[in-house]
């Protein structure tokens, strides 16, 4: 068994969320080194290196699952968007990084872009896993790495998880041990449906009277005008269409502003007063969003035009047709996964949103998008299970 220095014990009470908070304090891309890092927590620690930044959410989502199975476990993630830029922990600096964190495992995501670091991690005796490897990354297309370096780099990995069979064949051709390569598909965050009390769903549904509806979730102040305009345009072709509005800010104030603009507004706290004349239902109660995602076949992601929005997987896992703008942070990887399957309706302008709301009143169009999105959301589970098994097996093998 590989001999490792003992884990520091003086910080055994340090929680994973404290580590993340300390690492992420500051501006992205600002060089911060070991002197700014918190002490290494006790227990299993996995150093995750994400050169593109596209895979970090999926990796971070593994942490609570590891902790649930093992009782402890911390992921320390570096990418181009963390305050300590990933370039500041690789190459000549990898030695200091390993000395500070003494990781039990190192996980690379998407690509192993720094051959020197891979070799130094291997020399330190730390197992390495490569996740979400594409065929292009396996071939190192456009890379100046000589063929010999390519072969030696991939040979250093204990496990390589590829997106497809083509990537698996390419990485084996380029030096990986065939026994180390698995075609898992893409690791994505696991999307558990948001909870909702069945009695609450039934109560609200009874007052919606089977009306067609669309939900604007987490709508911010800058969203309100375009949402209002889109709803008014859509109602011209379907007068029974209901807008369910979940505002980011004060719901009472939002309802008053819509009423001042001529809308017939109802409040979820007074759902019994809602009638066929109600045009907008403003959610002013504290129930989970899971209720309204279940009651709305079409969901517009508030904040996705010029701010930040929630994960689209919340809606996808409940079978909703998703409409969103181009500002998809901090869930760009989830939106990209859906986009690959044409599982959302992206919009670029207010006029696009108006057309989308009208188009998605067609049941067949709703169903197509919802089914595709649900497929993407639920496909994550077997990949998550396989990656967890790999990491747990590695930790068991080194006695952590």
PDB file of C-alpha atoms in Angstrom, residues 211 235 240-242 264-266 273-281:
ATOM      1  CA  UNK A 211     -56.177  26.487 -17.556  1.00  0.00           C
ATOM      2  CA  UNK A 235     -53.116  36.009 -24.524  1.00  0.00           C
ATOM      3  CA  UNK A 240     -57.407  31.636 -20.885  1.00  0.00           C
ATOM      4  CA  UNK A 241     -53.611  31.535 -20.671  1.00  0.00           C
ATOM      5  CA  UNK A 242     -52.382  32.119 -17.113  1.00  0.00           C
ATOM      6  CA  UNK A 264     -56.115  41.097 -13.266  1.00  0.00           C
ATOM      7  CA  UNK A 265     -53.826  39.706 -10.541  1.00  0.00           C
ATOM      8  CA  UNK A 266     -54.364  36.926  -8.006  1.00  0.00           C
ATOM      9  CA  UNK A 273     -60.285  34.231  -4.764  1.00  0.00           C
ATOM     10  CA  UNK A 274     -58.821  33.332  -8.136  1.00  0.00           C
ATOM     11  CA  UNK A 275     -61.296  33.251 -11.006  1.00  0.00           C
ATOM     12  CA  UNK A 276     -61.417  32.760 -14.762  1.00  0.00           C
ATOM     13  CA  UNK A 277     -60.848  36.511 -15.043  1.00  0.00           C
ATOM     14  CA  UNK A 278     -57.441  36.244 -13.313  1.00  0.00           C
ATOM     15  CA  UNK A 279     -54.610  36.702 -15.787  1.00  0.00           C
ATOM     16  CA  UNK A 280     -51.534  36.632 -13.521  1.00  0.00           C
ATOM     17  CA  UNK A 281     -50.986  34.530 -10.396  1.00  0.00           C
TER      18      UNK A 281
END
